[in-house]
Amino acid sequence: MSDEWWRDAVFYEIYVRSFADSGGDGLGDVTGIRARLPYLRELGVDALWLTPFYPSPDADHGYDVADYVDVDPRFGTLADVDALVAEAHELGLRVTIDLVPNHTSDRHRWFAEHPEYYVWTEEPNNWPSHFGGPAWTFDAARGRHYLHLFAPEQPDLDWHVPAVEDEFDAILRFWLDRGVDGFRIDVGHVLYKDPELRDEQEPFPETPFADWRRAVDRPELHPLYRRWRALADSYPGERMFVGEVVLSDPRRIARYVRPDELHLCFNFTFLYEEWDADRLRATIDGTLAALAEVGATSSWVLENHDVTRLATRYGSLRAARAAALLLLALPGAAFLYAGQELGLGEVELPDEARRDPIFRRTGGERIGRDGCRVPLPWSGDAPPFGFTTGEPWLPQPAGWSGLTAEAQAGDPASTLELYRAALAFRPRGGGLDWRASPPGTLVFERGELLCLVNVSAPALDLPEGELVLASEPGVTTVLPPETAAWLRRPVPSYDRGRSARP
Ligand code: NOJ
C-alpha cells in the first residue's frame, strides 16, 4: 500500500556546504547536518533535500560530479551519509539527494575513458551556455567541440547512448540500496538534446525558463522517467523523484508528473512571480488546473540556492513572512530553503568574496548566486555564528546577530517561530476553494482553515473565526498590507456561498 507521503510533504533544502560545519574547515558537512537533525525535527519539516555532496572539483559547487557513488572527503564519508539517513529516519525525516544526470565534471573518469558518452560536434551551433558564452568548447586532443549547457567543466552527457542510461540505473540503485527516500533531478528537462543539433532561434530571450529552447523538453525523457519510476517502485517505502523542470507552461510540466513518471516537479512560475495578488492567483490557478488534469500534485517553492532570497526579492521581510503563510497553505508539497525560516535576506558580497562561476565567467556582468548561499547563522553575536570554528567559505554579515536560530528560538514574534507554528498547523489533503475578496488580497479555504493574504490592499478585515496564526504580531481584527493570517472555520459571515471572483 502506498501512502504517497510526498504529496503534501514539506521538504527542506540543505545547501550542504553552507549548513553546518563539524570539521572547522569553513565548509558545511554531513556530520554537521546530523548534529542539526533535532532542529529540523522541531521545525516540523517532513523531508530533506541535500545538494550534491559527491566528489567534485567544484567548478559549480558540486553540480560538476566526478563520482556519483561516493562522498567528497570535505563533506564526509559514505558511512556518514548512512548514519545521517538512519538518524533522520529515526526522527521521522525522509532524506532525498541530488541527482545530476545532464552533465558530469570534466574530471569524471567517463570523460577520459568514455568520450562516446558525451555530445560532440565538428561544427558548433549557436546554443548559449546558461553561465554565459557559447555552449561548446574545443577539445584540442580530440579535435572536436563538446557540449556544455553550463560551465565548460560540465560536459553534457549524450542520453541517446544506451550505456549512459545503464550507468544511471546503477547509480540510482546504489543510493536506493543505501536507503535514500528519493532524488531531486537537476535540470530534468534537458537531458536529451535535438539529435540534429539545430540552431536555436535568435535573439535569445532573457528568461530563466526553457520554453523557447527547441532542443530540450524532448519526448525521449518520458520513457526514461518511466524506467526510473519503475526502478524506484521496485524498492519498498515509496521512493520519489522531484524534477527540476524549468518550464513556465504548467501544461508542459504536467506531462512529467504522472503516476508512472515523476512524483513532483518544482513550480518555478510561482517562485518567479511578483508579489502581486492577481499574478499569484493566476499562477496558482494555472498550476492547479493543469496538474489536476493528470491527477498530480504541485510543489510550491519560493527560495532555493539559485535565486535571490525572498525577503530581498519581495522588498521586505514582512512580505516574505506573509508569503510563508501563503506557501504553506497551498495544497500539495512545499520546498523550503535553509535560512528561509530565519528570514535571511540576500547578502551583498564584495566582488573578491564571490565564488559563483557565473560571476567569473561573465566577468562580473552577472552577479551570481553567492548572496543566497552564505553559511547559516546558528548562535552567538558575531560571525561565524556557530556555523564553524574556522572561517566560513563565504563571509557572513555581522548584522545577522539577531537572526541566529538561537536568538529567534522561543521568541513568538520571530520568523523561526512563525515557520514552526505554520508547519504545525499546516492543512494537509484536500483542495483549495477561493473566497471573494477585495483587489490586492487572496482569500481561500483549505479544509477547516481560511487563509487570508493582504498583498497590497489598504486593509483586509478578518471575518469571524479563531485566529490560528498571523504573519505579524498584534494582528487581531484587520490585516494591514503585506500580512497574512490563518483562521479556523466555521466562518459564517465571510462570503460563504459566493463564488470566487473572476
Ligand atoms: C541547477 C542547479 O540548481 C544549479 O545550482 C546548477 O548550477 C545547475 N543546475 C547546473 O547543474
Short mmCIF file of C-alpha atoms and ligand atoms in Angstrom, two decimals:
data_model
loop_
_atom_site.label_atom_id
_atom_site.label_comp_id
_atom_site.label_asym_id
_atom_site.label_seq_id
_atom_site.Cartn_x
_atom_site.Cartn_y
_atom_site.Cartn_z
CA MET A 1 0.00 0.00 0.00
CA SER A 2 1.28 3.39 -0.93
CA ASP A 3 0.91 6.30 1.46
CA GLU A 4 2.08 8.86 -1.10
CA TRP A 5 3.83 10.77 1.68
CA TRP A 6 5.37 13.18 -0.84
CA ARG A 7 2.00 14.58 -1.95
CA ASP A 8 1.78 17.14 0.83
CA ALA A 9 5.22 16.89 2.38
CA VAL A 10 7.34 19.89 3.30
CA PHE A 11 10.90 19.44 2.07
CA TYR A 12 13.83 21.39 3.45
CA GLU A 13 16.70 22.05 1.08
CA ILE A 14 20.14 21.86 2.67
CA TYR A 15 22.89 23.53 0.67
CA VAL A 16 25.42 21.20 2.23
CA ARG A 17 28.47 23.46 2.27
CA SER A 18 26.51 26.28 3.94
CA PHE A 19 24.50 24.46 6.59
CA ALA A 20 26.73 23.38 9.49
CA ASP A 21 30.45 22.63 9.67
CA SER A 22 31.67 19.97 12.10
CA GLY A 23 35.29 19.92 10.97
CA GLY A 24 36.40 23.56 11.24
CA ASP A 25 37.37 23.95 7.57
CA GLY A 26 34.64 26.52 6.94
CA LEU A 27 32.61 24.18 4.72
CA GLY A 28 29.42 22.56 5.96
CA ASP A 29 29.46 18.75 6.05
CA VAL A 30 27.36 15.65 6.64
CA THR A 31 28.26 15.34 10.31
CA GLY A 32 27.23 18.98 10.75
CA ILE A 33 23.81 18.11 9.32
CA ARG A 34 23.50 15.12 11.65
CA ALA A 35 24.06 17.39 14.64
CA ARG A 36 21.22 19.65 13.47
CA LEU A 37 18.62 16.96 12.81
CA PRO A 38 16.80 17.72 16.08
CA TYR A 39 16.47 21.35 14.94
CA LEU A 40 14.88 20.18 11.69
CA ARG A 41 12.60 17.80 13.52
CA GLU A 42 11.48 20.61 15.79
CA LEU A 43 10.99 22.91 12.83
CA GLY A 44 8.45 20.39 11.60
CA VAL A 45 9.56 19.56 8.06
CA ASP A 46 8.94 16.10 6.64
CA ALA A 47 11.91 15.54 4.36
CA LEU A 48 15.36 16.86 3.49
CA TRP A 49 16.88 17.52 0.09
CA LEU A 50 20.67 17.52 0.21
CA THR A 51 22.51 19.32 -2.60
CA PRO A 52 25.39 17.34 -4.17
CA PHE A 53 27.96 16.03 -1.69
CA TYR A 54 29.79 13.85 -4.24
CA PRO A 55 33.48 14.21 -5.09
CA SER A 56 33.75 17.30 -7.26
CA PRO A 57 36.42 19.73 -8.44
CA ASP A 58 33.85 22.43 -7.58
CA ALA A 59 33.58 24.26 -10.88
CA ASP A 60 29.88 24.62 -9.99
CA HIS A 61 29.97 23.82 -6.27
CA GLY A 62 29.21 20.15 -6.56
CA TYR A 63 26.97 20.26 -9.65
CA ASP A 64 30.06 19.03 -11.50
CA VAL A 65 30.15 15.47 -10.21
CA ALA A 66 33.37 13.47 -10.51
CA ASP A 67 31.98 10.29 -8.92
CA TYR A 68 28.27 9.66 -8.41
CA VAL A 69 28.71 6.86 -5.90
CA ASP A 70 30.98 8.38 -3.30
CA VAL A 71 31.17 11.29 -0.88
CA ASP A 72 33.64 14.13 -1.21
CA PRO A 73 36.04 13.84 1.74
CA ARG A 74 35.43 17.52 2.50
CA PHE A 75 31.82 16.61 3.30
CA GLY A 76 32.35 13.23 4.94
CA THR A 77 32.21 9.56 4.03
CA LEU A 78 29.66 7.07 2.79
CA ALA A 79 29.39 5.85 6.39
CA ASP A 80 28.49 9.40 7.45
CA VAL A 81 25.71 9.52 4.87
CA ASP A 82 24.46 6.11 6.02
CA ALA A 83 24.40 7.40 9.59
CA LEU A 84 22.60 10.57 8.51
CA VAL A 85 19.91 8.57 6.70
CA ALA A 86 19.46 6.21 9.66
CA GLU A 87 19.26 9.02 12.22
CA ALA A 88 16.91 11.08 10.07
CA HIS A 89 14.64 8.06 9.67
CA GLU A 90 14.60 7.53 13.40
CA LEU A 91 13.35 11.09 13.78
CA GLY A 92 10.71 10.55 11.10
CA LEU A 93 12.53 12.66 8.49
CA ARG A 94 12.98 11.38 4.92
CA VAL A 95 16.17 12.06 3.02
CA THR A 96 16.31 12.91 -0.66
CA ILE A 97 19.50 13.62 -2.57
CA ASP A 98 20.52 15.47 -5.71
CA LEU A 99 20.93 13.55 -8.94
CA VAL A 100 22.86 15.44 -11.64
CA PRO A 101 22.29 13.46 -14.84
CA ASN A 102 22.66 16.12 -17.56
CA HIS A 103 26.38 16.63 -17.18
CA THR A 104 29.36 15.32 -15.27
CA SER A 105 32.57 17.01 -14.23
CA ASP A 106 35.20 17.06 -16.94
CA ARG A 107 37.26 15.16 -14.35
CA HIS A 108 34.80 12.29 -14.15
CA ARG A 109 36.63 9.24 -15.43
CA TRP A 110 33.96 8.80 -18.12
CA PHE A 111 35.12 11.95 -19.88
CA ALA A 112 38.55 10.38 -20.41
CA GLU A 113 37.54 6.72 -20.78
CA HIS A 114 34.15 7.03 -22.50
CA PRO A 115 34.12 10.09 -24.72
CA GLU A 116 31.24 8.41 -26.58
CA TYR A 117 29.05 9.15 -23.54
CA TYR A 118 29.19 12.88 -24.36
CA VAL A 119 27.84 15.21 -27.07
CA TRP A 120 30.43 16.23 -29.68
CA THR A 121 30.42 18.15 -32.91
CA GLU A 122 32.81 19.41 -35.54
CA GLU A 123 30.60 22.40 -36.27
CA PRO A 124 29.24 24.10 -33.15
CA ASN A 125 25.74 25.53 -33.41
CA ASN A 126 24.57 28.76 -31.75
CA TRP A 127 23.46 27.28 -28.40
CA PRO A 128 24.29 29.54 -25.44
CA SER A 129 25.58 28.32 -22.09
CA HIS A 130 23.46 29.17 -19.04
CA PHE A 131 26.62 30.52 -17.49
CA GLY A 132 27.45 32.92 -20.32
CA GLY A 133 29.20 32.45 -23.67
CA PRO A 134 28.76 29.59 -26.12
CA ALA A 135 27.77 26.09 -25.00
CA TRP A 136 30.65 24.49 -26.92
CA THR A 137 34.34 24.14 -26.07
CA PHE A 138 37.02 22.84 -28.41
CA ASP A 139 38.90 19.80 -27.14
CA ALA A 140 42.29 20.02 -28.83
CA ALA A 141 43.20 16.39 -28.07
CA ARG A 142 40.06 15.10 -29.76
CA GLY A 143 39.85 17.77 -32.45
CA ARG A 144 36.13 18.33 -31.75
CA HIS A 145 33.89 20.54 -29.68
CA TYR A 146 31.96 19.16 -26.70
CA LEU A 147 28.65 20.49 -25.44
CA HIS A 148 28.18 22.09 -22.04
CA LEU A 149 24.90 23.83 -21.31
CA PHE A 150 26.59 25.09 -18.12
CA ALA A 151 30.31 25.62 -17.39
CA PRO A 152 32.99 24.19 -19.73
CA GLU A 153 33.97 21.95 -16.79
CA GLN A 154 30.47 20.37 -17.01
CA PRO A 155 30.33 18.42 -20.30
CA ASP A 156 26.81 17.26 -21.23
CA LEU A 157 26.16 13.54 -21.41
CA ASP A 158 24.63 12.12 -24.58
CA TRP A 159 21.50 10.44 -23.27
CA HIS A 160 20.85 8.87 -26.64
CA VAL A 161 23.70 6.46 -25.80
CA PRO A 162 22.14 3.40 -24.10
CA ALA A 163 25.17 2.84 -21.85
CA VAL A 164 24.50 6.21 -20.20
CA GLU A 165 21.03 5.02 -19.22
CA ASP A 166 22.52 1.84 -17.78
CA GLU A 167 25.14 3.76 -15.79
CA PHE A 168 22.42 5.85 -14.16
CA ASP A 169 20.29 2.82 -13.33
CA ALA A 170 23.25 1.57 -11.34
CA ILE A 171 23.69 4.96 -9.64
CA LEU A 172 20.03 5.04 -8.64
CA ARG A 173 20.25 1.53 -7.25
CA PHE A 174 23.41 2.38 -5.31
CA TRP A 175 21.63 5.13 -3.37
CA LEU A 176 18.25 3.38 -3.12
CA ASP A 177 20.06 0.41 -1.61
CA ARG A 178 21.52 2.79 0.99
CA GLY A 179 18.02 3.81 1.97
CA VAL A 180 17.56 7.29 0.50
CA ASP A 181 13.93 8.24 0.00
CA GLY A 182 14.27 9.91 -3.35
CA PHE A 183 16.04 12.21 -5.74
CA ARG A 184 15.84 15.77 -6.93
CA ILE A 185 16.66 15.66 -10.64
CA ASP A 186 18.91 18.52 -11.71
CA VAL A 187 17.70 20.27 -14.90
CA GLY A 188 15.41 17.34 -15.57
CA HIS A 189 14.06 18.83 -18.82
CA VAL A 190 17.29 18.97 -20.81
CA LEU A 191 18.88 15.51 -20.76
CA TYR A 192 18.11 14.62 -24.36
CA LYS A 193 19.06 17.17 -26.99
CA ASP A 194 17.89 17.58 -30.54
CA PRO A 195 19.98 14.87 -32.26
CA GLU A 196 20.45 17.13 -35.29
CA LEU A 197 21.84 19.91 -33.08
CA ARG A 198 19.87 22.56 -34.95
CA ASP A 199 20.37 26.23 -34.12
CA GLU A 200 18.06 27.92 -31.64
CA GLN A 201 16.20 30.96 -32.86
CA GLU A 202 17.83 34.29 -32.08
CA PRO A 203 17.64 36.65 -30.33
CA PHE A 204 17.67 34.51 -27.19
CA PRO A 205 15.07 35.75 -24.70
CA GLU A 206 16.10 36.87 -21.20
CA THR A 207 14.22 34.32 -19.11
CA PRO A 208 15.04 31.61 -16.61
CA PHE A 209 12.54 29.34 -18.40
CA ALA A 210 13.45 26.96 -21.22
CA ASP A 211 10.12 27.00 -23.08
CA TRP A 212 11.76 28.78 -26.04
CA ARG A 213 14.54 26.21 -26.47
CA ARG A 214 13.64 23.78 -29.23
CA ALA A 215 16.49 21.45 -28.37
CA VAL A 216 15.16 20.37 -24.95
CA ASP A 217 11.95 19.08 -23.26
CA ARG A 218 12.08 16.17 -25.66
CA PRO A 219 9.78 13.14 -25.82
CA GLU A 220 12.64 10.72 -25.05
CA LEU A 221 12.59 11.94 -21.45
CA HIS A 222 9.29 10.25 -20.72
CA PRO A 223 10.36 6.64 -21.31
CA LEU A 224 13.45 7.39 -19.22
CA TYR A 225 11.39 8.69 -16.34
CA ARG A 226 9.04 5.71 -16.61
CA ARG A 227 12.08 3.47 -16.38
CA TRP A 228 13.36 5.31 -13.29
CA ARG A 229 9.92 5.24 -11.69
CA ALA A 230 9.63 1.51 -12.21
CA LEU A 231 13.09 1.06 -10.76
CA ALA A 232 12.27 3.15 -7.67
CA ASP A 233 8.90 1.44 -7.29
CA SER A 234 10.68 -1.90 -7.04
CA TYR A 235 12.00 -0.70 -3.66
CA PRO A 236 9.91 -0.64 -0.50
CA GLY A 237 8.91 2.60 1.12
CA GLU A 238 7.60 4.86 -1.63
CA ARG A 239 10.81 6.39 -3.01
CA MET A 240 10.24 9.53 -5.05
CA PHE A 241 11.55 11.89 -7.72
CA VAL A 242 11.13 15.64 -7.89
CA GLY A 243 12.10 17.16 -11.20
CA GLU A 244 13.77 20.48 -11.73
CA VAL A 245 11.82 21.07 -14.93
CA VAL A 246 12.32 24.72 -15.73
CA LEU A 247 9.35 25.35 -18.00
CA SER A 248 6.83 28.11 -17.43
CA ASP A 249 3.81 26.43 -19.03
CA PRO A 250 2.16 24.24 -16.38
CA ARG A 251 0.64 22.07 -19.11
CA ARG A 252 4.13 21.16 -20.28
CA ILE A 253 5.18 20.42 -16.71
CA ALA A 254 2.09 18.25 -16.25
CA ARG A 255 3.46 15.82 -18.84
CA TYR A 256 6.25 14.89 -16.41
CA VAL A 257 4.21 14.35 -13.25
CA ARG A 258 2.34 11.15 -13.96
CA PRO A 259 1.55 8.09 -11.91
CA ASP A 260 4.27 6.28 -13.85
CA GLU A 261 6.78 9.15 -14.19
CA LEU A 262 7.98 11.82 -11.75
CA HIS A 263 6.14 12.32 -8.48
CA LEU A 264 6.66 16.07 -8.31
CA CYS A 265 8.08 18.97 -10.30
CA PHE A 266 9.07 22.32 -8.80
CA ASN A 267 6.70 25.14 -9.57
CA PHE A 268 9.03 27.90 -10.73
CA THR A 269 6.36 30.19 -12.13
CA PHE A 270 5.22 30.72 -8.54
CA LEU A 271 8.80 31.35 -7.44
CA TYR A 272 9.49 33.91 -10.17
CA GLU A 273 6.12 35.65 -9.78
CA GLU A 274 5.94 39.17 -8.43
CA TRP A 275 4.42 39.91 -5.04
CA ASP A 276 1.14 40.80 -6.67
CA ALA A 277 -2.21 39.27 -5.71
CA ASP A 278 -3.64 38.89 -9.22
CA ARG A 279 -0.48 37.42 -10.65
CA LEU A 280 -0.01 34.99 -7.77
CA ARG A 281 -3.58 33.87 -8.06
CA ALA A 282 -3.28 33.36 -11.82
CA THR A 283 -0.18 31.23 -11.30
CA ILE A 284 -1.78 29.17 -8.57
CA ASP A 285 -4.91 28.59 -10.64
CA GLY A 286 -2.99 27.76 -13.83
CA THR A 287 -0.83 25.25 -11.99
CA LEU A 288 -3.65 23.57 -10.11
CA ALA A 289 -5.79 23.26 -13.24
CA ALA A 290 -3.00 21.75 -15.34
CA LEU A 291 -1.90 19.31 -12.66
CA ALA A 292 -5.44 18.29 -11.70
CA GLU A 293 -5.91 17.03 -15.27
CA VAL A 294 -3.25 14.40 -14.69
CA GLY A 295 -4.04 13.74 -11.02
CA ALA A 296 -0.74 15.29 -9.98
CA THR A 297 0.14 17.44 -7.04
CA SER A 298 2.06 20.71 -7.17
CA SER A 299 5.25 21.55 -5.31
CA TRP A 300 5.43 25.15 -4.28
CA VAL A 301 8.75 26.84 -3.82
CA LEU A 302 9.83 30.41 -3.11
CA GLU A 303 13.54 30.02 -2.40
CA ASN A 304 16.44 27.82 -3.40
CA HIS A 305 20.21 28.05 -3.80
CA ASP A 306 19.93 29.64 -7.26
CA VAL A 307 17.69 32.64 -6.59
CA THR A 308 17.74 35.85 -4.56
CA ARG A 309 16.40 35.38 -1.03
CA LEU A 310 12.68 36.08 -0.72
CA ALA A 311 12.84 38.99 1.76
CA THR A 312 15.11 40.82 -0.69
CA ARG A 313 13.12 39.86 -3.79
CA TYR A 314 9.82 40.98 -2.31
CA GLY A 315 11.44 44.05 -0.79
CA SER A 316 10.64 43.33 2.86
CA LEU A 317 10.81 40.63 5.49
CA ARG A 318 7.21 41.48 6.27
CA ALA A 319 6.10 40.43 2.76
CA ALA A 320 8.27 37.32 2.95
CA ARG A 321 6.58 36.32 6.22
CA ALA A 322 3.15 36.81 4.69
CA ALA A 323 4.24 34.74 1.69
CA ALA A 324 5.27 31.95 4.08
CA LEU A 325 1.67 31.60 5.21
CA LEU A 326 0.54 31.58 1.59
CA LEU A 327 3.14 28.98 0.58
CA LEU A 328 2.33 26.65 3.45
CA ALA A 329 -1.42 26.89 2.97
CA LEU A 330 -1.40 25.83 -0.69
CA PRO A 331 -2.42 22.26 -1.48
CA GLY A 332 0.47 19.97 -2.38
CA ALA A 333 4.12 19.71 -1.44
CA ALA A 334 6.27 22.69 -0.44
CA PHE A 335 10.00 23.24 -0.51
CA LEU A 336 11.84 25.49 1.94
CA TYR A 337 15.44 26.54 1.54
CA ALA A 338 17.70 26.54 4.60
CA GLY A 339 17.68 30.02 6.13
CA GLN A 340 14.26 30.91 4.73
CA GLU A 341 12.83 30.01 8.14
CA LEU A 342 15.20 32.55 9.70
CA GLY A 343 14.07 35.31 7.35
CA LEU A 344 17.57 35.77 5.95
CA GLY A 345 17.92 38.33 3.16
CA GLU A 346 20.30 38.24 0.23
CA VAL A 347 23.85 39.10 1.31
CA GLU A 348 25.73 41.79 -0.62
CA LEU A 349 29.19 40.33 -1.05
CA PRO A 350 32.28 42.19 -2.22
CA ASP A 351 33.42 41.04 -5.66
CA GLU A 352 36.57 39.43 -4.25
CA ALA A 353 34.46 37.17 -1.99
CA ARG A 354 32.21 35.92 -4.80
CA ARG A 355 32.70 32.30 -5.78
CA ASP A 356 29.92 31.52 -8.25
CA PRO A 357 31.18 30.51 -11.72
CA ILE A 358 28.51 32.71 -13.28
CA PHE A 359 30.21 35.75 -11.78
CA ARG A 360 33.62 34.67 -13.02
CA ARG A 361 32.54 33.63 -16.49
CA THR A 362 30.54 36.77 -17.23
CA GLY A 363 33.33 39.00 -15.96
CA GLY A 364 31.08 40.26 -13.19
CA GLU A 365 28.30 41.22 -15.58
CA ARG A 366 26.03 38.70 -13.83
CA ILE A 367 26.43 38.89 -10.11
CA GLY A 368 25.91 35.19 -9.41
CA ARG A 369 24.20 33.21 -6.69
CA ASP A 370 26.56 33.58 -3.73
CA GLY A 371 24.29 36.02 -1.90
CA CYS A 372 21.77 33.29 -1.05
CA ARG A 373 24.44 30.70 -0.20
CA VAL A 374 26.10 32.38 2.76
CA PRO A 375 26.52 29.91 5.67
CA LEU A 376 23.70 29.87 8.21
CA PRO A 377 23.85 31.79 11.48
CA TRP A 378 23.18 29.36 14.32
CA SER A 379 24.23 31.11 17.53
CA GLY A 380 26.36 33.81 19.13
CA ASP A 381 26.77 37.51 18.49
CA ALA A 382 29.32 37.59 15.70
CA PRO A 383 30.49 35.59 12.66
CA PRO A 384 30.93 32.64 12.28
CA PHE A 385 27.71 32.41 14.34
CA GLY A 386 28.26 28.81 15.38
CA PHE A 387 28.45 27.64 11.74
CA THR A 388 32.11 26.65 12.02
CA THR A 389 35.07 27.05 14.32
CA GLY A 390 37.06 28.23 11.30
CA GLU A 391 36.47 30.76 8.55
CA PRO A 392 33.14 30.36 6.67
CA TRP A 393 33.67 29.76 2.95
CA LEU A 394 31.58 32.88 2.23
CA PRO A 395 31.63 35.77 4.74
CA GLN A 396 28.56 36.24 6.94
CA PRO A 397 27.26 39.75 7.69
CA ALA A 398 27.84 40.96 11.26
CA GLY A 399 24.23 42.23 11.19
CA TRP A 400 22.93 38.66 11.41
CA SER A 401 23.34 38.52 15.19
CA GLY A 402 19.60 38.98 15.79
CA LEU A 403 18.74 36.37 13.16
CA THR A 404 20.53 33.32 14.53
CA ALA A 405 18.43 30.26 15.23
CA GLU A 406 19.40 30.65 18.88
CA ALA A 407 18.24 34.29 19.04
CA GLN A 408 14.93 33.50 17.37
CA ALA A 409 14.01 30.29 19.16
CA GLY A 410 11.30 30.87 21.74
CA ASP A 411 10.54 34.43 20.55
CA PRO A 412 6.92 34.30 19.36
CA ALA A 413 7.50 37.32 17.09
CA SER A 414 10.41 35.67 15.25
CA THR A 415 10.33 34.29 11.74
CA LEU A 416 11.60 30.94 13.02
CA GLU A 417 8.63 30.60 15.38
CA LEU A 418 6.27 31.70 12.59
CA TYR A 419 7.53 28.84 10.41
CA ARG A 420 7.38 26.36 13.28
CA ALA A 421 3.79 27.29 14.00
CA ALA A 422 2.82 27.26 10.32
CA LEU A 423 4.35 23.82 9.87
CA ALA A 424 2.49 22.56 12.93
CA PHE A 425 -0.91 23.91 11.81
CA ARG A 426 -0.47 23.50 8.06
CA PRO A 427 -3.53 21.98 6.39
CA ARG A 428 -2.99 18.68 4.60
CA GLY A 429 -5.03 16.94 1.94
CA GLY A 430 -7.94 18.31 0.00
CA GLY A 431 -8.09 21.20 -2.42
CA LEU A 432 -8.37 24.95 -2.34
CA ASP A 433 -11.59 26.99 -2.54
CA TRP A 434 -11.26 30.66 -3.33
CA ARG A 435 -13.45 33.14 -1.47
CA ALA A 436 -14.37 36.53 -2.87
CA SER A 437 -12.07 39.24 -1.53
CA PRO A 438 -11.07 42.83 -2.31
CA PRO A 439 -8.45 43.64 -5.00
CA GLY A 440 -4.89 43.15 -3.77
CA THR A 441 -5.85 40.26 -1.48
CA LEU A 442 -6.07 36.47 -1.68
CA VAL A 443 -8.54 34.50 0.42
CA PHE A 444 -9.13 30.78 0.20
CA GLU A 445 -10.30 27.86 2.25
CA ARG A 446 -8.30 24.73 2.90
CA GLY A 447 -10.49 22.34 4.81
CA GLU A 448 -11.23 23.96 8.12
CA LEU A 449 -8.66 26.73 7.64
CA LEU A 450 -9.28 30.05 5.93
CA CYS A 451 -6.09 31.61 4.57
CA LEU A 452 -6.14 35.38 4.11
CA VAL A 453 -3.29 37.27 2.47
CA ASN A 454 -3.27 41.03 2.15
CA VAL A 455 -0.67 41.67 -0.51
CA SER A 456 -1.35 45.33 -1.24
CA ALA A 457 -4.85 46.43 -0.16
CA PRO A 458 -5.13 49.28 2.40
CA ALA A 459 -6.65 46.81 4.89
CA LEU A 460 -8.44 43.47 4.96
CA ASP A 461 -10.98 42.86 7.70
CA LEU A 462 -10.74 39.47 9.33
CA PRO A 463 -14.04 37.63 9.44
CA GLU A 464 -15.23 35.73 12.47
CA GLY A 465 -13.29 32.68 13.43
CA GLU A 466 -10.44 31.58 15.62
CA LEU A 467 -7.18 33.29 14.66
CA VAL A 468 -4.71 30.41 14.39
CA LEU A 469 -1.72 32.32 13.12
CA ALA A 470 -0.82 35.76 11.82
CA SER A 471 2.33 36.72 9.95
CA GLU A 472 2.89 39.78 12.18
CA PRO A 473 2.38 40.15 15.91
CA GLY A 474 -0.52 42.31 17.04
CA VAL A 475 -2.93 41.35 14.25
CA THR A 476 -6.41 40.83 15.71
CA THR A 477 -9.25 42.10 13.54
CA VAL A 478 -7.64 43.70 10.48
CA LEU A 479 -4.84 42.58 8.17
CA PRO A 480 -2.64 45.52 7.12
CA PRO A 481 -0.80 45.34 3.75
CA GLU A 482 1.87 42.63 3.45
CA THR A 483 0.40 40.43 6.16
CA ALA A 484 -1.41 37.11 6.20
CA ALA A 485 -3.44 35.07 8.65
CA TRP A 486 -4.95 31.64 9.09
CA LEU A 487 -8.37 31.38 10.67
CA ARG A 488 -10.17 28.28 11.76
CA ARG A 489 -13.67 27.83 10.46
CA PRO A 490 -16.63 27.96 10.82
CA VAL A 491 -16.61 31.41 9.29
CA PRO A 492 -20.28 32.10 8.79
CA SER A 493 -20.12 35.72 7.72
CA TYR A 494 -17.36 35.57 5.18
CA ASP A 495 -18.80 35.44 1.65
CA ARG A 496 -19.98 31.91 2.20
CA GLY A 497 -21.74 30.60 -0.86
CA ARG A 498 -20.46 33.30 -3.16
CA SER A 499 -18.30 32.13 -5.96
CA ALA A 500 -14.68 33.18 -6.29
CA ARG A 501 -14.06 36.46 -8.02
CA PRO A 502 -13.49 36.11 -11.75
C1 NOJ B 1 20.60 23.66 -11.42
C2 NOJ B 1 21.24 23.80 -10.07
O1 NOJ B 1 20.28 24.14 -9.13
C3 NOJ B 1 22.32 24.86 -10.22
O2 NOJ B 1 22.85 25.25 -8.97
C4 NOJ B 1 23.38 24.33 -11.13
O3 NOJ B 1 24.34 25.33 -11.37
C5 NOJ B 1 22.78 23.88 -12.48
N1 NOJ B 1 21.57 23.14 -12.33
C6 NOJ B 1 23.75 23.05 -13.25
O4 NOJ B 1 23.89 21.79 -12.65
#
